[in-house]
CSV table of C-alpha atoms and ligand atoms in Angstrom, one decimal:
chain,number,residue,atom,x,y,z
A,1,MET,CA,121.4,22.4,151.6
A,2,VAL,CA,119.1,19.5,151.6
A,3,GLY,CA,116.1,18.2,153.4
A,4,GLY,CA,114.5,19.7,156.4
A,5,ALA,CA,116.2,23.1,156.2
A,6,VAL,CA,114.9,23.7,152.7
A,7,ARG,CA,111.5,22.4,153.4
A,8,ASN,CA,111.1,24.5,156.6
A,9,ALA,CA,112.4,27.6,154.9
A,10,LEU,CA,109.8,27.2,152.2
A,11,LEU,CA,107.1,26.7,154.8
A,12,GLY,CA,108.2,29.6,156.9
A,13,GLU,CA,108.9,27.2,159.8
A,14,PRO,CA,112.0,27.4,162.1
A,15,VAL,CA,115.1,25.6,160.8
A,16,HIS,CA,116.8,23.6,163.5
A,17,GLU,CA,119.7,22.1,161.6
A,18,VAL,CA,121.2,22.5,158.1
A,19,ASP,CA,122.2,19.3,156.3
A,20,ILE,CA,124.4,19.6,153.3
A,21,ALA,CA,124.7,17.4,150.2
A,22,THR,CA,127.8,17.4,148.0
A,23,THR,CA,129.3,15.7,145.0
A,24,LEU,CA,132.7,15.6,146.8
A,25,ALA,CA,133.7,12.1,148.0
A,26,PRO,CA,133.8,11.9,151.8
A,27,GLU,CA,137.6,12.1,152.1
A,28,ALA,CA,137.6,15.2,149.8
A,29,THR,CA,134.9,16.8,151.9
A,30,MET,CA,137.1,16.3,155.0
A,31,ARG,CA,140.1,17.8,153.2
A,32,SER,CA,138.3,20.8,151.9
A,33,ALA,CA,136.7,21.5,155.3
A,34,GLN,CA,140.2,21.3,156.9
A,35,ALA,CA,141.7,23.5,154.2
A,36,ALA,CA,139.0,26.1,155.1
A,37,GLY,CA,140.0,26.0,158.7
A,38,LEU,CA,137.0,24.0,159.9
A,39,LYS,CA,136.9,20.9,162.0
A,40,ALA,CA,135.7,17.8,160.2
A,41,HIS,CA,134.7,14.5,161.9
A,42,PRO,CA,134.1,11.3,159.9
A,43,THR,CA,130.9,10.6,161.8
A,44,GLY,CA,129.3,8.3,159.2
A,45,ILE,CA,132.0,8.2,156.6
A,46,ASP,CA,131.0,4.7,155.4
A,47,HIS,CA,127.7,6.0,154.1
A,48,GLY,CA,129.2,9.3,153.1
A,49,THR,CA,128.5,11.6,156.1
A,50,VAL,CA,131.1,13.9,157.5
A,51,THR,CA,130.2,16.4,160.3
A,52,ILE,CA,131.8,19.8,159.9
A,53,VAL,CA,131.9,22.2,162.8
A,54,SER,CA,131.8,25.9,162.4
A,55,GLY,CA,131.6,27.8,165.7
A,56,ASN,CA,128.8,26.3,167.7
A,57,ASN,CA,127.1,24.8,164.6
A,58,ALA,CA,127.6,21.3,163.3
A,59,PHE,CA,126.6,20.4,159.8
A,60,GLU,CA,126.2,17.0,158.4
A,61,VAL,CA,127.7,16.9,154.9
A,62,THR,CA,126.7,13.8,152.9
A,63,THR,CA,128.1,12.7,149.6
A,64,LEU,CA,125.3,12.2,147.0
A,65,ARG,CA,124.5,8.5,147.0
A,66,HIS,CA,122.0,6.0,146.0
A,67,ASP,CA,121.1,3.0,148.1
A,68,VAL,CA,122.1,-0.1,146.3
A,69,GLU,CA,120.5,-2.4,148.8
A,70,THR,CA,118.6,-1.4,151.9
A,71,HIS,CA,118.2,-3.5,155.0
A,72,GLY,CA,116.4,-1.3,157.5
A,73,ARG,CA,118.6,1.4,158.8
A,74,HIS,CA,121.7,0.1,157.1
A,75,ALA,CA,122.0,0.4,153.4
A,76,THR,CA,124.7,-0.6,151.1
A,77,VAL,CA,125.4,2.7,149.3
A,78,ALA,CA,127.1,3.9,146.2
A,79,PHE,CA,128.3,7.4,145.8
A,80,THR,CA,127.2,9.3,142.8
A,81,ASP,CA,127.2,12.8,141.3
A,82,ASP,CA,123.6,12.3,140.2
A,83,TRP,CA,121.3,14.6,142.2
A,84,GLN,CA,118.2,12.9,140.9
A,85,ALA,CA,119.5,9.6,142.3
A,86,ASP,CA,120.2,11.1,145.7
A,87,ALA,CA,116.7,12.6,145.8
A,88,ALA,CA,115.1,9.2,144.9
A,89,ARG,CA,116.6,7.5,148.0
A,90,ARG,CA,115.0,10.0,150.3
A,91,ASP,CA,111.7,9.2,152.0
A,92,PHE,CA,109.2,11.9,151.0
A,93,THR,CA,109.1,14.4,148.2
A,94,MET,CA,109.1,17.4,150.6
A,95,ASN,CA,112.4,16.0,152.1
A,96,ALA,CA,114.1,15.8,148.7
A,97,LEU,CA,114.5,19.5,148.1
A,98,TYR,CA,117.9,21.1,147.6
A,99,ALA,CA,119.0,24.7,147.7
A,100,SER,CA,122.2,26.2,146.4
A,101,LEU,CA,124.2,28.9,148.2
A,102,ASP,CA,122.5,31.6,146.2
A,103,GLY,CA,119.0,30.3,147.0
A,104,GLU,CA,118.2,28.4,143.8
A,105,ILE,CA,116.0,25.4,144.5
A,106,PHE,CA,116.4,22.0,142.9
A,107,ASP,CA,113.2,20.0,143.1
A,108,PRO,CA,113.5,16.8,141.2
A,109,LEU,CA,110.4,15.1,142.7
A,110,GLY,CA,107.9,17.9,142.8
A,111,GLY,CA,108.4,18.4,146.6
A,112,ILE,CA,107.8,22.1,146.5
A,113,GLY,CA,104.2,21.6,145.5
A,114,ASP,CA,103.7,18.9,148.1
A,115,ALA,CA,105.3,20.9,150.8
A,116,LEU,CA,103.2,24.0,150.1
A,117,CYS,CA,100.0,21.8,149.9
A,118,ARG,CA,101.2,20.2,153.1
A,119,ASN,CA,100.9,16.8,151.5
A,120,VAL,CA,103.4,14.1,152.7
A,121,ARG,CA,104.0,11.9,149.7
A,122,PHE,CA,106.5,9.1,149.3
A,123,ALA,CA,109.3,9.5,146.9
A,124,GLY,CA,108.4,6.9,144.3
A,125,ASP,CA,106.2,3.9,145.0
A,126,ALA,CA,105.1,3.8,148.6
A,127,GLU,CA,105.1,0.1,149.0
A,128,THR,CA,108.6,-0.3,147.5
A,129,ARG,CA,110.0,2.5,149.7
A,130,ILE,CA,108.4,1.1,152.9
A,131,ARG,CA,109.7,-2.4,152.2
A,132,GLU,CA,113.2,-0.9,152.1
A,133,ASP,CA,112.8,0.6,155.6
A,134,PHE,CA,109.7,0.0,157.6
A,135,LEU,CA,110.5,3.1,159.8
A,136,ARG,CA,109.0,5.1,156.9
A,137,VAL,CA,105.5,4.0,158.0
A,138,LEU,CA,106.0,5.9,161.2
A,139,ARG,CA,107.8,8.8,159.5
A,140,PHE,CA,104.8,9.1,157.2
A,141,PHE,CA,102.6,9.9,160.2
A,142,ARG,CA,105.3,11.9,161.9
A,143,PHE,CA,105.8,14.3,159.0
A,144,HIS,CA,102.1,14.6,158.6
A,145,ALA,CA,101.8,15.6,162.3
A,146,GLN,CA,104.5,18.2,161.8
A,147,TYR,CA,103.9,19.5,158.3
A,148,GLY,CA,100.8,17.9,156.9
A,149,ASP,CA,97.3,19.4,156.7
A,150,GLY,CA,94.0,17.8,155.7
A,151,ALA,CA,93.7,14.2,154.5
A,152,LEU,CA,96.7,11.9,154.2
A,153,ASP,CA,98.0,10.9,150.8
A,154,GLU,CA,95.8,8.0,149.9
A,155,ALA,CA,98.4,5.7,148.3
A,156,GLY,CA,100.8,6.3,151.2
A,157,LEU,CA,98.1,5.5,153.8
A,158,ALA,CA,97.0,2.4,152.0
A,159,ALA,CA,100.6,1.1,151.8
A,160,CYS,CA,101.3,1.9,155.4
A,161,THR,CA,98.1,0.1,156.4
A,162,ARG,CA,99.1,-3.0,154.4
A,163,LEU,CA,102.7,-3.1,155.6
A,164,LYS,CA,102.2,-2.0,159.2
A,165,ASP,CA,103.4,-5.3,160.6
A,166,GLY,CA,106.9,-4.5,159.4
A,167,LEU,CA,107.1,-2.0,162.2
A,168,ASN,CA,107.8,-5.0,164.5
A,169,LYS,CA,111.1,-5.4,162.8
A,170,LEU,CA,112.4,-2.0,163.9
A,171,SER,CA,114.6,-1.2,166.9
A,172,ARG,CA,112.6,0.5,169.6
A,173,GLU,CA,115.2,3.3,169.6
A,174,ARG,CA,114.2,4.3,166.1
A,175,VAL,CA,110.5,4.0,167.0
A,176,GLY,CA,111.1,6.1,170.1
A,177,GLN,CA,112.8,8.9,168.3
A,178,GLU,CA,110.0,9.2,165.7
A,179,MET,CA,107.3,9.0,168.4
A,180,LYS,CA,108.8,11.8,170.3
A,181,LYS,CA,108.7,14.1,167.3
A,182,LEU,CA,105.2,12.9,166.4
A,183,LEU,CA,103.7,13.5,169.8
A,184,LEU,CA,105.3,16.9,170.2
A,185,ALA,CA,104.1,18.1,166.8
A,186,LYS,CA,101.1,20.4,166.3
A,187,GLY,CA,99.1,17.7,164.4
A,188,ALA,CA,99.8,14.9,167.0
A,189,ALA,CA,96.2,14.2,167.8
A,190,GLN,CA,95.1,14.0,164.2
A,191,ALA,CA,98.1,11.8,163.3
A,192,ALA,CA,97.3,9.6,166.3
A,193,GLY,CA,93.7,9.1,165.2
A,194,LEU,CA,95.0,8.2,161.7
A,195,MET,CA,97.5,5.7,163.2
A,196,ASN,CA,94.7,4.1,165.2
A,197,GLY,CA,92.6,3.8,162.0
A,198,ALA,CA,95.4,2.2,160.1
A,199,GLY,CA,96.1,-0.3,162.9
A,200,VAL,CA,99.6,1.1,163.3
A,201,SER,CA,99.1,1.9,167.0
A,202,GLN,CA,98.0,-1.7,167.7
A,203,VAL,CA,101.2,-3.0,166.1
A,204,LEU,CA,103.4,-0.6,167.9
A,205,PHE,CA,101.8,-0.6,171.4
A,206,GLY,CA,99.1,-3.3,171.4
A,207,ARG,CA,96.5,-0.6,171.9
A,208,ASP,CA,95.2,2.6,170.4
A,209,LEU,CA,96.5,6.0,171.2
A,210,ASP,CA,94.1,8.3,173.1
A,211,ASP,CA,93.9,10.9,170.5
A,212,ALA,CA,91.1,12.8,172.3
A,213,VAL,CA,93.5,13.4,175.2
A,214,LEU,CA,96.2,14.6,172.8
A,215,GLU,CA,93.7,17.0,171.3
A,216,ARG,CA,92.9,18.4,174.7
A,217,LEU,CA,96.5,18.7,175.8
A,218,ALA,CA,97.4,20.5,172.5
A,219,ALA,CA,94.4,22.9,173.0
A,220,ILE,CA,95.5,23.7,176.5
A,221,ASP,CA,99.1,24.2,175.5
A,222,ALA,CA,98.0,26.5,172.6
A,223,ALA,CA,95.6,28.5,174.8
A,224,ASN,CA,98.1,29.1,177.5
A,225,ALA,CA,101.4,29.3,175.6
A,226,LEU,CA,102.7,26.1,177.3
A,227,SER,CA,105.4,24.1,175.5
A,228,PRO,CA,104.4,20.6,174.7
A,229,ASP,CA,105.8,18.1,177.1
A,230,TYR,CA,106.8,14.6,176.0
A,231,PRO,CA,106.3,12.6,179.2
A,232,LEU,CA,103.0,14.3,179.7
A,233,ARG,CA,101.8,13.6,176.2
A,234,LEU,CA,103.0,10.0,176.4
A,235,ALA,CA,101.4,9.4,179.8
A,236,GLY,CA,98.2,10.9,178.5
A,237,CYS,CA,97.8,9.0,175.3
A,238,LEU,CA,99.1,5.5,176.3
A,239,ALA,CA,97.6,3.6,179.2
A,240,MET,CA,100.9,1.9,180.1
A,241,SER,CA,103.1,2.0,183.1
A,242,ALA,CA,106.1,4.2,183.2
A,243,ASP,CA,108.4,1.1,183.0
A,244,GLU,CA,106.5,-0.3,180.0
A,245,LEU,CA,106.7,3.0,178.2
A,246,GLY,CA,110.4,3.3,179.0
A,247,GLU,CA,111.0,-0.1,177.6
A,248,SER,CA,108.8,0.3,174.6
A,249,LEU,CA,110.3,3.6,173.5
A,250,ARG,CA,113.7,3.5,175.1
A,251,LEU,CA,113.0,6.6,177.1
A,252,SER,CA,115.6,8.3,179.2
A,253,ASN,CA,115.7,7.8,182.9
A,254,ALA,CA,114.4,11.3,183.4
A,255,GLU,CA,111.4,10.6,181.1
A,256,VAL,CA,110.6,7.4,182.9
A,257,ARG,CA,110.8,9.2,186.3
A,258,ALA,CA,108.6,12.0,185.0
A,259,ILE,CA,105.9,9.5,183.9
A,260,ALA,CA,106.1,7.5,187.1
A,261,GLY,CA,105.7,10.7,189.1
A,262,LEU,CA,102.6,11.5,187.1
A,263,ARG,CA,101.1,8.0,187.5
A,264,ASP,CA,101.6,8.2,191.3
A,265,ALA,CA,100.5,11.8,191.7
A,266,MET,CA,97.3,12.8,193.3
A,267,PRO,CA,95.6,14.8,190.5
A,268,PRO,CA,95.3,18.5,191.4
A,269,SER,CA,92.0,20.1,190.9
A,270,PRO,CA,90.6,23.7,191.1
A,271,ALA,CA,87.9,22.1,193.4
A,272,LEU,CA,90.5,21.8,196.2
A,273,ARG,CA,90.6,24.5,198.8
A,274,ASP,CA,93.6,26.8,199.1
A,275,ASN,CA,95.5,24.8,201.7
A,276,GLU,CA,94.7,21.4,200.1
A,277,ARG,CA,96.2,22.7,196.9
A,278,LYS,CA,99.4,23.6,198.7
A,279,VAL,CA,99.5,20.2,200.3
A,280,VAL,CA,99.1,18.5,196.9
A,281,LEU,CA,101.8,20.7,195.4
A,282,TYR,CA,104.2,20.1,198.3
A,283,GLN,CA,103.7,16.4,198.2
A,284,THR,CA,103.9,16.1,194.4
A,285,GLY,CA,106.8,18.4,193.8
A,286,ALA,CA,106.7,21.4,191.4
A,287,GLU,CA,107.5,19.6,188.1
A,288,THR,CA,105.1,16.8,188.6
A,289,PHE,CA,102.4,19.1,190.0
A,290,THR,CA,102.4,21.1,186.8
A,291,ARG,CA,102.2,18.0,184.6
A,292,ALA,CA,99.6,16.4,186.7
A,293,ALA,CA,97.5,19.6,186.6
A,294,ARG,CA,97.8,19.7,182.8
A,295,LEU,CA,96.7,16.1,182.5
A,296,ALA,CA,93.8,16.5,184.9
A,297,TRP,CA,92.7,19.6,183.1
A,298,ALA,CA,92.8,17.7,179.8
A,299,HIS,CA,90.7,14.9,181.4
A,300,SER,CA,88.1,17.5,182.7
A,301,ASN,CA,85.4,19.2,180.6
A,302,ALA,CA,86.8,22.7,181.4
A,303,PRO,CA,87.7,24.9,178.4
A,304,ALA,CA,91.3,25.2,177.3
A,305,GLY,CA,91.5,28.8,178.6
A,306,ASP,CA,89.7,28.1,181.9
A,307,ALA,CA,90.6,30.6,184.6
A,308,ALA,CA,90.1,28.2,187.5
A,309,TRP,CA,92.6,25.7,186.1
A,310,LEU,CA,95.0,28.4,185.1
A,311,GLY,CA,94.8,29.7,188.6
A,312,LEU,CA,95.7,26.2,189.9
A,313,MET,CA,98.7,26.1,187.7
A,314,LYS,CA,99.8,29.6,188.8
A,315,LEU,CA,99.9,28.5,192.4
A,316,LEU,CA,103.6,27.8,191.9
A,317,GLU,CA,104.3,31.4,191.0
A,318,GLU,CA,102.4,32.8,194.0
A,319,TRP,CA,103.6,30.2,196.5
A,320,PRO,CA,107.2,29.0,196.0
A,321,LEU,CA,107.5,25.6,197.6
A,322,PRO,CA,108.6,26.1,201.2
A,323,ALA,CA,111.3,23.8,202.8
A,324,LEU,CA,110.7,22.2,206.2
A,325,PRO,CA,112.4,24.6,208.6
A,326,VAL,CA,114.2,21.8,210.5
A,327,THR,CA,116.7,19.3,209.3
A,328,GLY,CA,118.2,16.1,210.6
A,329,SER,CA,121.2,18.0,211.9
A,330,ASP,CA,119.0,20.3,214.0
A,331,LEU,CA,117.5,17.2,215.6
A,332,ILE,CA,120.9,15.7,216.4
A,333,ALA,CA,122.0,19.1,217.8
A,334,ALA,CA,118.8,18.9,220.0
A,335,GLY,CA,120.1,15.6,221.4
A,336,LEU,CA,118.4,12.9,219.2
A,337,GLU,CA,120.4,9.8,218.1
A,338,PRO,CA,121.1,9.5,214.4
A,339,GLY,CA,119.2,6.5,212.9
A,340,PRO,CA,115.8,5.4,211.7
A,341,GLU,CA,114.1,6.9,214.8
A,342,LEU,CA,115.3,10.3,213.8
A,343,GLY,CA,114.0,9.9,210.3
A,344,ALA,CA,110.6,8.9,211.7
A,345,THR,CA,110.6,11.9,214.0
A,346,LEU,CA,111.5,14.2,211.1
A,347,ARG,CA,108.6,12.8,209.0
A,348,ARG,CA,106.2,13.3,211.9
A,349,LEU,CA,107.3,16.9,212.2
A,350,GLU,CA,106.8,17.4,208.5
A,351,ASP,CA,103.3,16.0,208.6
A,352,TRP,CA,102.4,18.3,211.4
A,353,TRP,CA,104.0,21.3,209.7
A,354,VAL,CA,102.1,20.4,206.4
A,355,ALA,CA,98.8,19.8,208.2
A,356,GLY,CA,99.2,23.1,209.9
A,357,GLY,CA,99.5,25.0,206.7
A,358,PHE,CA,103.3,25.3,206.5
A,359,VAL,CA,103.4,28.1,209.0
A,360,ALA,CA,105.1,26.6,212.1
A,361,THR,CA,108.6,28.0,212.7
A,362,ARG,CA,111.8,26.2,213.4
A,363,GLU,CA,111.5,27.0,217.1
A,364,GLU,CA,107.9,25.7,217.2
A,365,LEU,CA,109.0,22.5,215.5
A,366,LEU,CA,112.0,21.9,217.8
A,367,ALA,CA,109.8,22.6,220.8
A,368,LYS,CA,107.6,19.7,219.7
A,369,VAL,CA,110.6,17.4,219.7
A,370,SER,CA,111.7,18.1,223.2
A,371,ALA,CA,108.1,18.1,224.4
B,401,ATP,P1,113.7,17.2,161.3
B,401,ATP,O1,113.4,18.6,161.3
B,401,ATP,O2,112.8,16.3,162.0
B,401,ATP,O3,115.2,16.9,161.6
B,401,ATP,P2,114.5,16.2,158.7
B,401,ATP,O4,113.9,16.3,157.4
B,401,ATP,O5,115.8,16.8,158.9
B,401,ATP,O6,113.5,16.8,159.8
B,401,ATP,P3,115.7,13.8,159.5
B,401,ATP,O7,115.0,12.6,160.2
B,401,ATP,O8,116.7,14.5,160.3
B,401,ATP,O9,114.5,14.7,159.0
B,401,ATP,O10,116.4,13.2,158.2
B,401,ATP,C1,117.1,14.1,157.3
B,401,ATP,C2,116.8,13.8,155.9
B,401,ATP,O11,117.3,12.5,155.6
B,401,ATP,C3,115.3,13.7,155.5
B,401,ATP,O12,114.9,15.0,155.1
B,401,ATP,C4,115.3,12.7,154.4
B,401,ATP,O13,115.6,13.3,153.2
B,401,ATP,C5,116.4,11.7,154.8
B,401,ATP,N1,116.0,10.5,155.6
B,401,ATP,C6,116.1,10.4,156.9
B,401,ATP,N2,115.6,9.2,157.3
B,401,ATP,C7,115.2,8.6,156.2
B,401,ATP,C8,114.7,7.3,156.0
B,401,ATP,N3,114.4,6.4,157.0
B,401,ATP,N4,114.4,6.9,154.7
B,401,ATP,C9,114.7,7.8,153.7
B,401,ATP,N5,115.2,9.0,153.8
B,401,ATP,C10,115.5,9.4,155.1
B,402,MG,MG1,117.0,16.5,160.7
């Protein structure tokens, strides 16, 4: 095993995927997997990676290699049986840890110490390694957000600060993937502050990240056992429109829609009266209401465990969103012509039903139409 699985096992953090390193050449990896009755897919065979599937688990198995020449994501690689060389092409010492089947750890770069001290340190000379692939600037802050503690490694930070303009050369897909992990990490706010200080946020987004809002969102999540939410954190820390964010980070349509909903939503507040809350919830929709409440809470001065804000968020549990008791077909059955008129009538009925506190029945609504 190599990389994240070994690092996380050492740190007592959950392991999401197990990557494997091998001295076998890629074709031999495929053959030996198949001989063992496992499916093998040549997913990245040119750079040595074969994906082996066992049950519901996929494992990336990569032949030991060293990068002969790197040009961003794509490297000209040479396969090797030298574990040290394989370690040296990896980004950080804590990511260059290997464990054998019986649990013996091979640590050619001193990554165990760095992992346990929660110190993200470049494998080799930071500047050289960044010039090979500028994504490593962002990964430096991302791994610090996830696994770091305390101050950033000084040499690493200085190199990232000097070379930050190289981030412009990266594809926005790669930036987006790293930003997602960074913003969802427990140290997101601290990392964002460090990125602002290094000028990295300016290069990436033309502005600083709002690390104070990230800090508040994280505190609220922690106090109330809420899972961090990517669209929420993005919308909170970057004053950009949903479309700009979508473009900048190659977000999914669902993520762009979530941010757009949040930008348009009327912010819920515990200062609203009971029926006003219901109106806001009904008009915003459940998912956006929860996000909007979390964001408004973060912008308020209320403590992270505040009962009034928590009560506002709990509205959804106490009051499942009602559905308008009449439909278009009901109106047609009542003699209305299909068309824009009918839509307008339906909306009028809905407004009346909402303003009246969602209590009017189907019969009362239909009676209003014929009246
Ligand atoms: P995560 O839990 O986020 O998946 P990870 O350590 O598995 O953490 P990945 O981005 O999946 O991180 O990369 C897997 C491994 O490949 C890393 O641990 C690192 O050794 C190496 N690696 C990935 N990207 C780079 C890069 N840009 N430069 C150098 N090494 C890299
Ligand atoms: Mg990984």
